PDB file of C-alpha atoms in Angstrom:
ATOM      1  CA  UNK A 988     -45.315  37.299 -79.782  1.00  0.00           C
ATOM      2  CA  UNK A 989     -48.910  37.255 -78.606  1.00  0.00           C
ATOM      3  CA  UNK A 990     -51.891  38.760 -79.887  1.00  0.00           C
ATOM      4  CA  UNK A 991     -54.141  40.417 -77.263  1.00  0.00           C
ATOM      5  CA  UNK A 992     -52.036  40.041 -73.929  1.00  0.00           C
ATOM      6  CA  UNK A 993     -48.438  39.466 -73.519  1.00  0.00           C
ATOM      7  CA  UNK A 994     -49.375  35.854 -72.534  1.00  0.00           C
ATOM      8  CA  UNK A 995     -52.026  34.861 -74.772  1.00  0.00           C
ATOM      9  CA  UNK A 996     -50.972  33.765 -78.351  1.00  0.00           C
ATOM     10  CA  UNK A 997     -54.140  34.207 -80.210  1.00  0.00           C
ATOM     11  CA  UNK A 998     -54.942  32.205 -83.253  1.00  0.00           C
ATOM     12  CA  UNK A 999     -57.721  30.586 -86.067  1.00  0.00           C
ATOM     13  CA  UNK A1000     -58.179  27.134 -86.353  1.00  0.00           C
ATOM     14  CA  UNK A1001     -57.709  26.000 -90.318  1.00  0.00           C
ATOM     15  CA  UNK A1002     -58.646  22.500 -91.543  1.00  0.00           C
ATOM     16  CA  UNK A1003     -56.648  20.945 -94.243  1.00  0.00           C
ATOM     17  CA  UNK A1004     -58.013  17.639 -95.275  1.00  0.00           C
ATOM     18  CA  UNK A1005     -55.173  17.773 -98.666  1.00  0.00           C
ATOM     19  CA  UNK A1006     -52.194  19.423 -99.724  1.00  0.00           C
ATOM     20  CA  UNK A1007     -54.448  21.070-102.720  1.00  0.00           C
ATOM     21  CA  UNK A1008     -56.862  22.150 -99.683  1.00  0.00           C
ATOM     22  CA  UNK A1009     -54.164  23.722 -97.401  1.00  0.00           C
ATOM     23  CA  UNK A1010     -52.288  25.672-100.454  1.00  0.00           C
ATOM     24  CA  UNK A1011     -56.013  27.216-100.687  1.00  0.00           C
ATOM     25  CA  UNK A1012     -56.108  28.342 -97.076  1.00  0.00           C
ATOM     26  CA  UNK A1013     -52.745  29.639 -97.426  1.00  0.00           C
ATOM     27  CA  UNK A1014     -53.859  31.622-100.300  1.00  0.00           C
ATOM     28  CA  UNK A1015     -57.078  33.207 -98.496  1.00  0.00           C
ATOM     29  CA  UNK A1016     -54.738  34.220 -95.506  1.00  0.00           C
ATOM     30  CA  UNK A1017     -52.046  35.945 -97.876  1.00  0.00           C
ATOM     31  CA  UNK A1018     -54.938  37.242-100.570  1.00  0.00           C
ATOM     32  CA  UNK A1019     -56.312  39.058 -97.263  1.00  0.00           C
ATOM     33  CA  UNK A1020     -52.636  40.448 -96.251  1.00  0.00           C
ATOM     34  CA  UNK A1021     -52.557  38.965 -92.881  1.00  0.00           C
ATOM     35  CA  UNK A1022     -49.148  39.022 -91.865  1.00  0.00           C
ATOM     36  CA  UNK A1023     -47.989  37.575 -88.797  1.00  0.00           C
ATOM     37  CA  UNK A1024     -50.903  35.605 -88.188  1.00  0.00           C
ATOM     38  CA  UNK A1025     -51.058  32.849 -85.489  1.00  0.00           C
ATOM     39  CA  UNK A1026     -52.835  29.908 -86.983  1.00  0.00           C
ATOM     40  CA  UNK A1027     -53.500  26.261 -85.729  1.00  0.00           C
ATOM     41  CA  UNK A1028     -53.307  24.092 -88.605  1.00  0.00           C
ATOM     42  CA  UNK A1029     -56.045  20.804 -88.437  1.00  0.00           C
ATOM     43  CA  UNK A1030     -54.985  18.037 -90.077  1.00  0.00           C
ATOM     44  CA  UNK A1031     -56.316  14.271 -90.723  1.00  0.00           C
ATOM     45  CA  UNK A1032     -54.601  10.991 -91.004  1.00  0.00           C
ATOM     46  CA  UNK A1033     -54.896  11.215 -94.789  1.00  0.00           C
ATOM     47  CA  UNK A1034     -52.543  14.611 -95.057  1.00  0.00           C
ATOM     48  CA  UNK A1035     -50.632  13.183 -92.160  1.00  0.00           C
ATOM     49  CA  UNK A1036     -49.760  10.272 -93.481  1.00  0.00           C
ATOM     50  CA  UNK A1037     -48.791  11.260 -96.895  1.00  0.00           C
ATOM     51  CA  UNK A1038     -47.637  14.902 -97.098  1.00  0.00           C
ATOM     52  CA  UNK A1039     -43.812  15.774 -96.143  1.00  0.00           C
ATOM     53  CA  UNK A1040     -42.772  18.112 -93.291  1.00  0.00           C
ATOM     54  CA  UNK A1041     -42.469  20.976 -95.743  1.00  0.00           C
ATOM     55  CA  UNK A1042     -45.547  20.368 -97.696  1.00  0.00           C
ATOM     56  CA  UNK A1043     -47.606  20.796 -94.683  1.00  0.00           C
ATOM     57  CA  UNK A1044     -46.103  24.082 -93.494  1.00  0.00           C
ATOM     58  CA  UNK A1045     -44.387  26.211 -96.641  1.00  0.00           C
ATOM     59  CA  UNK A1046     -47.700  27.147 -97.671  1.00  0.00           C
ATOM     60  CA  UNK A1047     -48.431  28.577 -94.539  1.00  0.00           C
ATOM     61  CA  UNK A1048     -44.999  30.087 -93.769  1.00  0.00           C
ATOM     62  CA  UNK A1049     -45.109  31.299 -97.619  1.00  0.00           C
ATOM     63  CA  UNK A1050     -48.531  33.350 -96.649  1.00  0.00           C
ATOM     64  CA  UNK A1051     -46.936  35.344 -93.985  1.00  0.00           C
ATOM     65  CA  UNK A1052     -48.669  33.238 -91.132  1.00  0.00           C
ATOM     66  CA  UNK A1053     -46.851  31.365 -88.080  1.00  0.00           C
ATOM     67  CA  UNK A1054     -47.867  28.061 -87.101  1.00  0.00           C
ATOM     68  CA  UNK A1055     -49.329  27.931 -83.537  1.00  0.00           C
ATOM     69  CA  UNK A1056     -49.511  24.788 -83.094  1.00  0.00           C
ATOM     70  CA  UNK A1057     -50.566  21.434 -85.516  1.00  0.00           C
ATOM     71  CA  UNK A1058     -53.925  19.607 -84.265  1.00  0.00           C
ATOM     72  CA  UNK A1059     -54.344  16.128 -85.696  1.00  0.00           C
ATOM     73  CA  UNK A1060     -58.018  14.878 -85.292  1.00  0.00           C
ATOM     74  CA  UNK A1061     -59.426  11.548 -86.586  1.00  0.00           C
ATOM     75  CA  UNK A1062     -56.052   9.781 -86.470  1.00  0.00           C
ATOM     76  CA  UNK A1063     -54.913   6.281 -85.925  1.00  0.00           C
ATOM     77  CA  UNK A1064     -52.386   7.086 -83.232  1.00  0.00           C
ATOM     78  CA  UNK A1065     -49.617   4.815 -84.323  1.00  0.00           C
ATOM     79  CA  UNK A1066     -45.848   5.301 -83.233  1.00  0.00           C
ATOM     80  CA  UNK A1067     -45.177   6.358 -86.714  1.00  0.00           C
ATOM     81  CA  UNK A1068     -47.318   8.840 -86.663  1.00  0.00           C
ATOM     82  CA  UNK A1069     -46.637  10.032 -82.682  1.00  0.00           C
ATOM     83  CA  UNK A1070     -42.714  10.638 -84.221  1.00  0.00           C
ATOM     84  CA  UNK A1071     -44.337  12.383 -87.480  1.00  0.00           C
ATOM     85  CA  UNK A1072     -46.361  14.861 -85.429  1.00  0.00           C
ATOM     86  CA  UNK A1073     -43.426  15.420 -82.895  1.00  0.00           C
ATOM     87  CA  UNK A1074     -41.271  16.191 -86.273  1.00  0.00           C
ATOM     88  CA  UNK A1075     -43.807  18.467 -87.399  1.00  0.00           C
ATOM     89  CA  UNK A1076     -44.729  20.328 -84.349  1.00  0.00           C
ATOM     90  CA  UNK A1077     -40.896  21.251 -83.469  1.00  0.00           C
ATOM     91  CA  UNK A1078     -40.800  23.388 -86.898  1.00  0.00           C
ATOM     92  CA  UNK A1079     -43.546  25.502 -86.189  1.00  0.00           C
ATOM     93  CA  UNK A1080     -43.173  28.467 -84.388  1.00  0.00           C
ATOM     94  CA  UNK A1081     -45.388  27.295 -81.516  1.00  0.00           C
ATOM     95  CA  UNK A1082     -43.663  24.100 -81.339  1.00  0.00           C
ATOM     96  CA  UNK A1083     -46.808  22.428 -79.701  1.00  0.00           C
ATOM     97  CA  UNK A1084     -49.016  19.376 -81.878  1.00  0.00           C
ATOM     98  CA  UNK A1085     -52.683  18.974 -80.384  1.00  0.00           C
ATOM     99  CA  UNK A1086     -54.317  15.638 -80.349  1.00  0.00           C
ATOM    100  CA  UNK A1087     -57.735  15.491 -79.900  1.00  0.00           C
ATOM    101  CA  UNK A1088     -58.846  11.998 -78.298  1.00  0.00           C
ATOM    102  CA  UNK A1089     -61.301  10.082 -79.417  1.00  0.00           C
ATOM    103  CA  UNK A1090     -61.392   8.116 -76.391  1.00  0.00           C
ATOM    104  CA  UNK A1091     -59.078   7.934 -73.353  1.00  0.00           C
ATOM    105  CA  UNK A1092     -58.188   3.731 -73.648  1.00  0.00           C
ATOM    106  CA  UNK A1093     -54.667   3.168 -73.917  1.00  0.00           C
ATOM    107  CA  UNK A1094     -53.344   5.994 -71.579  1.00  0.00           C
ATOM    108  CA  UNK A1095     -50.179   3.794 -70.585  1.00  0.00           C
ATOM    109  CA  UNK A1096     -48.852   5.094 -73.971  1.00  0.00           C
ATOM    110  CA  UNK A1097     -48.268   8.612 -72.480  1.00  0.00           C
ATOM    111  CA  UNK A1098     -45.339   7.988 -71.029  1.00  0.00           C
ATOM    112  CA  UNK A1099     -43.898   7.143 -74.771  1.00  0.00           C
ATOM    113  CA  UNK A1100     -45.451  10.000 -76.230  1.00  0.00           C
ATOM    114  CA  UNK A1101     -43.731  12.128 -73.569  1.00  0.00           C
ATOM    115  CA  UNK A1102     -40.353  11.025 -74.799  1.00  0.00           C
ATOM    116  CA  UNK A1103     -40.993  11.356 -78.423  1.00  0.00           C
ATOM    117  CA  UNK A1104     -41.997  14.811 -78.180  1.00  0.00           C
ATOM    118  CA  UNK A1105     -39.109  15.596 -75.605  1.00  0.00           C
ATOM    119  CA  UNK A1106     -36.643  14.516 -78.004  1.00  0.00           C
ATOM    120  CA  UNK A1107     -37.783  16.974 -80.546  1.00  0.00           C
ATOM    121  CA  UNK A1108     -38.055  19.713 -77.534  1.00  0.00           C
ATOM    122  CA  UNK A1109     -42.210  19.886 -78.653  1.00  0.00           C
ATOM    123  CA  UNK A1110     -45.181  20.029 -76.193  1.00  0.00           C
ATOM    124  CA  UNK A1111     -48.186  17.644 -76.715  1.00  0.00           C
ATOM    125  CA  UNK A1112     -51.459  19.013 -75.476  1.00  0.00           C
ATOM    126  CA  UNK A1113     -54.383  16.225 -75.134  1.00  0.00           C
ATOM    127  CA  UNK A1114     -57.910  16.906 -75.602  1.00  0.00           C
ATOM    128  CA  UNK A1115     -60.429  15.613 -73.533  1.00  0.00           C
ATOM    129  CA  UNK A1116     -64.320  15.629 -74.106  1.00  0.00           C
ATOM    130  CA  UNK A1117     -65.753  16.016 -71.044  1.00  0.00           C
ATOM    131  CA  UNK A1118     -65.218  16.787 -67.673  1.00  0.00           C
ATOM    132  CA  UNK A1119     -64.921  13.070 -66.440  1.00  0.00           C
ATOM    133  CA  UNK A1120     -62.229  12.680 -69.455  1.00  0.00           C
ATOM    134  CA  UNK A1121     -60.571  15.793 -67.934  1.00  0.00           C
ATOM    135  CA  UNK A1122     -60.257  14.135 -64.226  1.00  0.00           C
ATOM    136  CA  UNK A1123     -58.841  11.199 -66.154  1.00  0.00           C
ATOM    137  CA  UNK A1124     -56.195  12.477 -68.290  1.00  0.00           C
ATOM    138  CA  UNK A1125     -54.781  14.940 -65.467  1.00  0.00           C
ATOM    139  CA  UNK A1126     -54.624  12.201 -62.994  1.00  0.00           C
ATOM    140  CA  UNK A1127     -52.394  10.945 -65.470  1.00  0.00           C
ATOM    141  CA  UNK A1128     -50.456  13.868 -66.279  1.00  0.00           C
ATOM    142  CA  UNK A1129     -49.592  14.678 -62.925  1.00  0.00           C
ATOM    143  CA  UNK A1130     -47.872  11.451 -62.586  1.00  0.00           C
ATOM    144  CA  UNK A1131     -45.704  12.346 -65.812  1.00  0.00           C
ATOM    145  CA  UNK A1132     -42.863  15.261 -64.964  1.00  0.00           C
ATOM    146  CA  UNK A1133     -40.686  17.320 -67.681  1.00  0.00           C
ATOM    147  CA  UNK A1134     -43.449  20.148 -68.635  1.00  0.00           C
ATOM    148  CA  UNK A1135     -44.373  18.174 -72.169  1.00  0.00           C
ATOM    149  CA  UNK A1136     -47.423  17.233 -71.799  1.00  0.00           C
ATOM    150  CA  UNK A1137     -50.527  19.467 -71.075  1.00  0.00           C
ATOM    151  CA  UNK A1138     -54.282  20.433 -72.209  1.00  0.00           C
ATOM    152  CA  UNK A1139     -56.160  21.398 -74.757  1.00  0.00           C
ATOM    153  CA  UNK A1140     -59.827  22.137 -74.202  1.00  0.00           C
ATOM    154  CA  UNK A1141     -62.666  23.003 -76.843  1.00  0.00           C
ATOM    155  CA  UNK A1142     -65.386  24.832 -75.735  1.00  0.00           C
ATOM    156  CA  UNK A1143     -67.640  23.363 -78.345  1.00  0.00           C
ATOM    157  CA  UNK A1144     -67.629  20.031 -76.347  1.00  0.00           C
ATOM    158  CA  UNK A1145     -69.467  21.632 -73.381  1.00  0.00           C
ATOM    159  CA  UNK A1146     -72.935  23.129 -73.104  1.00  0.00           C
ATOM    160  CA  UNK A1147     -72.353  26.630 -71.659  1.00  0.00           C
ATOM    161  CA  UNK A1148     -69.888  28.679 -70.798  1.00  0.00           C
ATOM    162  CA  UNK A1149     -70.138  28.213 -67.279  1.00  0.00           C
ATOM    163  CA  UNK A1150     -69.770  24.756 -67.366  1.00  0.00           C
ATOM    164  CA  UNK A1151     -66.695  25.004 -69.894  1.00  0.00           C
ATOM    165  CA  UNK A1152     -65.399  27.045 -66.900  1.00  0.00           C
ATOM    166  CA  UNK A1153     -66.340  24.767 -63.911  1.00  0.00           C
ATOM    167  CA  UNK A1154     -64.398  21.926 -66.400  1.00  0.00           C
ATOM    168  CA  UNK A1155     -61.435  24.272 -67.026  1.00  0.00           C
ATOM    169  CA  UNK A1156     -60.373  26.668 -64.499  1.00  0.00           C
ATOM    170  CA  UNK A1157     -59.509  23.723 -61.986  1.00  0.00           C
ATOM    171  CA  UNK A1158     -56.654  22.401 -64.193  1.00  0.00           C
ATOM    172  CA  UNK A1159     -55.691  25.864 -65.657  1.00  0.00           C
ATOM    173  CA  UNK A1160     -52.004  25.704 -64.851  1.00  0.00           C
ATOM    174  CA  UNK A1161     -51.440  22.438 -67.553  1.00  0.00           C
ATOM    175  CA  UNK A1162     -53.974  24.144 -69.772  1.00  0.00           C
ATOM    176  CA  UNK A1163     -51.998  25.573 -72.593  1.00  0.00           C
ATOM    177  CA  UNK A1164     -54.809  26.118 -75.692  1.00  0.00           C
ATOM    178  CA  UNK A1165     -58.325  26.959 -75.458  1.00  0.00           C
ATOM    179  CA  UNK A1166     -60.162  26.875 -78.551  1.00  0.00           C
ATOM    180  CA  UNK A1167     -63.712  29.486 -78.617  1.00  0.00           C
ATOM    181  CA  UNK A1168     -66.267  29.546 -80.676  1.00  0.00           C
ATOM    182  CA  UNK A1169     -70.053  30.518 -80.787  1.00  0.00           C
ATOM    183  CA  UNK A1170     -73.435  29.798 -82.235  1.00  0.00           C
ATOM    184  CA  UNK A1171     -76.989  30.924 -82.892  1.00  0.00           C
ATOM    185  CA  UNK A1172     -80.157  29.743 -84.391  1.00  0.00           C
ATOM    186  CA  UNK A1173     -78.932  29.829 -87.670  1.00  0.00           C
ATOM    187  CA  UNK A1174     -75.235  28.601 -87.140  1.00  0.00           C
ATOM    188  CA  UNK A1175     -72.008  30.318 -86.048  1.00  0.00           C
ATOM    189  CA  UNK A1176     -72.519  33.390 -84.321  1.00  0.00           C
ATOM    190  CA  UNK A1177     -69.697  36.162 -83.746  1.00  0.00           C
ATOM    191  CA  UNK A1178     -67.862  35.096 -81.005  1.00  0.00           C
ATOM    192  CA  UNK A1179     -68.449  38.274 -78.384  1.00  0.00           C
ATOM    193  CA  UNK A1180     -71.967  38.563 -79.157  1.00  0.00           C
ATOM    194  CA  UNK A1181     -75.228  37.018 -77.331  1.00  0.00           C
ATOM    195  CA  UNK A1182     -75.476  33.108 -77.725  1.00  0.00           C
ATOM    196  CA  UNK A1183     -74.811  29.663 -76.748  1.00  0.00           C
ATOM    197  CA  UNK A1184     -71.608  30.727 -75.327  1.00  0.00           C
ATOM    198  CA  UNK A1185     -70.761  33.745 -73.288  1.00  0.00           C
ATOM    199  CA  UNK A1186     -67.052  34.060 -74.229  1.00  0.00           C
ATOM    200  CA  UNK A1187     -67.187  37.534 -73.102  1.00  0.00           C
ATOM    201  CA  UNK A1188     -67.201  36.194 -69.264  1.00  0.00           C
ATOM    202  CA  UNK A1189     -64.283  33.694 -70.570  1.00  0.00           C
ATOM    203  CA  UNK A1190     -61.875  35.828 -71.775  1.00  0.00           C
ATOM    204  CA  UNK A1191     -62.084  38.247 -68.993  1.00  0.00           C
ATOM    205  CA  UNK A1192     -61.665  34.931 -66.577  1.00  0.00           C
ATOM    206  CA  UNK A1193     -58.738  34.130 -68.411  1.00  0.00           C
ATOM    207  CA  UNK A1194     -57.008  37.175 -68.872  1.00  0.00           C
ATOM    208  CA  UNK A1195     -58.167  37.955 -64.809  1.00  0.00           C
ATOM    209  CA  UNK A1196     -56.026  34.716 -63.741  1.00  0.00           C
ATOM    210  CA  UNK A1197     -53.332  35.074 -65.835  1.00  0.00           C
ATOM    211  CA  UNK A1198     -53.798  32.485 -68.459  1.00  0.00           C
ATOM    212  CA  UNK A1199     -50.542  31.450 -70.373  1.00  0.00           C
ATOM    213  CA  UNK A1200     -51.256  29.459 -73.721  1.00  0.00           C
ATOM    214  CA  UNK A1201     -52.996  29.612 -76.906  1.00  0.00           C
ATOM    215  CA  UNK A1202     -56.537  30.637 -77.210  1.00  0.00           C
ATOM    216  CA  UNK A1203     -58.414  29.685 -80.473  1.00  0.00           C
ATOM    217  CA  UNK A1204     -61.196  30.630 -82.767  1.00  0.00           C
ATOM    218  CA  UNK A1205     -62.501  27.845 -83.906  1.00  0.00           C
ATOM    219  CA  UNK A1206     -65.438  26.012 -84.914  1.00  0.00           C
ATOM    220  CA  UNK A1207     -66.126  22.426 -84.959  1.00  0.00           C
ATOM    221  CA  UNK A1208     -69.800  22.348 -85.385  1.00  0.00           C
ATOM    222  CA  UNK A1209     -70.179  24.218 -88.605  1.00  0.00           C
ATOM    223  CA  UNK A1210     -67.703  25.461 -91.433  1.00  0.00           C
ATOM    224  CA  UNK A1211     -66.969  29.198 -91.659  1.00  0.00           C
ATOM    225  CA  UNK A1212     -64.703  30.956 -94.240  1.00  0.00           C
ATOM    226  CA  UNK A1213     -61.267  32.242 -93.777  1.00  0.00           C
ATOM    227  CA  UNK A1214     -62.624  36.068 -93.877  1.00  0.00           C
ATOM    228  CA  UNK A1215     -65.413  35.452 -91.267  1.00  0.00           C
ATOM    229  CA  UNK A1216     -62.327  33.648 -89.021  1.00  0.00           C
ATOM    230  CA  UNK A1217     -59.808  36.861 -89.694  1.00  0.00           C
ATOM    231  CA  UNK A1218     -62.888  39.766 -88.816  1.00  0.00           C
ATOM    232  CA  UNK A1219     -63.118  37.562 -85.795  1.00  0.00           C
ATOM    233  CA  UNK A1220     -59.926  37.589 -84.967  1.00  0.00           C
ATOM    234  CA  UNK A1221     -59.512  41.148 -85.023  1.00  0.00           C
ATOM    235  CA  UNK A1222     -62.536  41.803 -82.737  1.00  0.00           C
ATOM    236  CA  UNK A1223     -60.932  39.398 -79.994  1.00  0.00           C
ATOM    237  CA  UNK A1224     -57.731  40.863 -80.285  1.00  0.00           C
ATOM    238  CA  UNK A1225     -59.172  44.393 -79.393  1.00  0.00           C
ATOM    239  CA  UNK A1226     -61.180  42.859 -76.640  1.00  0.00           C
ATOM    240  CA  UNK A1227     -58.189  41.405 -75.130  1.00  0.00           C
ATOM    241  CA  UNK A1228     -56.157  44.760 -75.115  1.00  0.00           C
ATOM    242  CA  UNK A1229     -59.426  45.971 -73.492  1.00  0.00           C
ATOM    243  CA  UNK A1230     -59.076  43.250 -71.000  1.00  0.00           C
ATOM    244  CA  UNK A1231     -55.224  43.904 -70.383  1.00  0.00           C
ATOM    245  CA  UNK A1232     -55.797  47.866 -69.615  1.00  0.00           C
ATOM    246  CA  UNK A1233     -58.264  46.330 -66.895  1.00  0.00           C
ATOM    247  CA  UNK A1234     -55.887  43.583 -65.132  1.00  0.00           C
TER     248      UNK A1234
END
């Protein structure tokens, strides 16, 4: 199932802002003859709201890829659209929907959420911003039973590696995607070589204590193309293996 490790599912992070956008994504990812490949598919309100179930994911599933898991950022978080993501998230093969929070006000709706996405048999991941967010939403999650709910963290949102890890390894256990990326002076970097972030000291901290989950390439900060996302892919894949020989 996994790329890398047995328990790692290893995946790119694809924006889709329209249907006309995502059948060109799908397009790149078959053009390059990626079978098999884990992807987490980013989607707005807009796309959301008005494409169906199976306009979201055939042209995905029609490229050979599996759907990891469905990340909706910049979205009005209305019951209609809680139930929509829940739909969509139990037809992927992940069966998890990410929602990345653009504040944590309103937490009392968890408890909702938690039996939405149980009813479809789904996991929800929330994504906090910061370390005090992360305190927040897992005093809340611990309160909440039944396995649904969990975390999603973005290394982007910190300003080192070491203090993504201070942040993460804590709450590791309800952790269940961690999204990598990297940067230099001129923009997105490779992600195992030299520069803002050290991911090589990540992944071998996550691999050492036996992260389960998804971990993603993907960056927030600055676009990069489909091909630069796949050569990346294949260089973190081989790293892990590396890393599972070791551990």
């Amino acid at each position: 199932m996994a790329a890398g490790t047995a328990r790692l599912v290893l995946s790119i992070a694809v924006r889709a802002r329209s249907e006309e956008e995502l059948e060109e994504v799908a397009e790149r990812i078959r053009d390059a003859g990626s079978e098999s490949l884990w992807i987490q598919l980013c989607v707005d309100a807009g796309i959301l709201q008005q494409a169906s179930l199976w306009d979201l994911l055939d042209p995905v599933h029609d490229a050979g890829a599996r759907v990891a898991s469905i990340r909706a950022v910049d979205v009005d978080l209305k019951p209609e659209l809680i139930e929509k993501l829940a739909v969509v998230a139990s037809e992927t093969a992940g069966r998890v929907a990410i929602i990345s929070l653009p504040d944590l006000r309103g937490l009392e709706v968890l408890e909702d959420w938690l039996q939405v996405f149980a009813s479809y048999q789904a996991k929800l991941l929330l994504e906090p911003r910061s370390a005090r967010e992360t305190r927040q939403l897992y005093k809340k999650l611990k309160e909440l039973i039944g396995g649904v709910l969990g975390l999603s963290q973005v290394q982007e949102n910190f300003p080192s590696t070491e203090h993504f890890l201070r942040v993460l390894t804590p709450y590791l256990q309800i952790t269940r995607n961690v999204q990598v990326s990297n940067y230099g002076e001129e923009g997105p970097a490779r992600v195992l070589t030299p520069g803002i972030y050290n991911n090589p000291l990540l992944l071998r901290t996550l691999v050492s204590r036996g992260y389960s989950g998804q971990l993603t390439i993907g960056y927030e900060r600055a676009p990069t193309s489909i091909s630069f996302l796949l050569e990346e892919h294949k260089a973190v894949d081989s790293f892990l293996k590396s890393l599972e020989e070791k551990f």
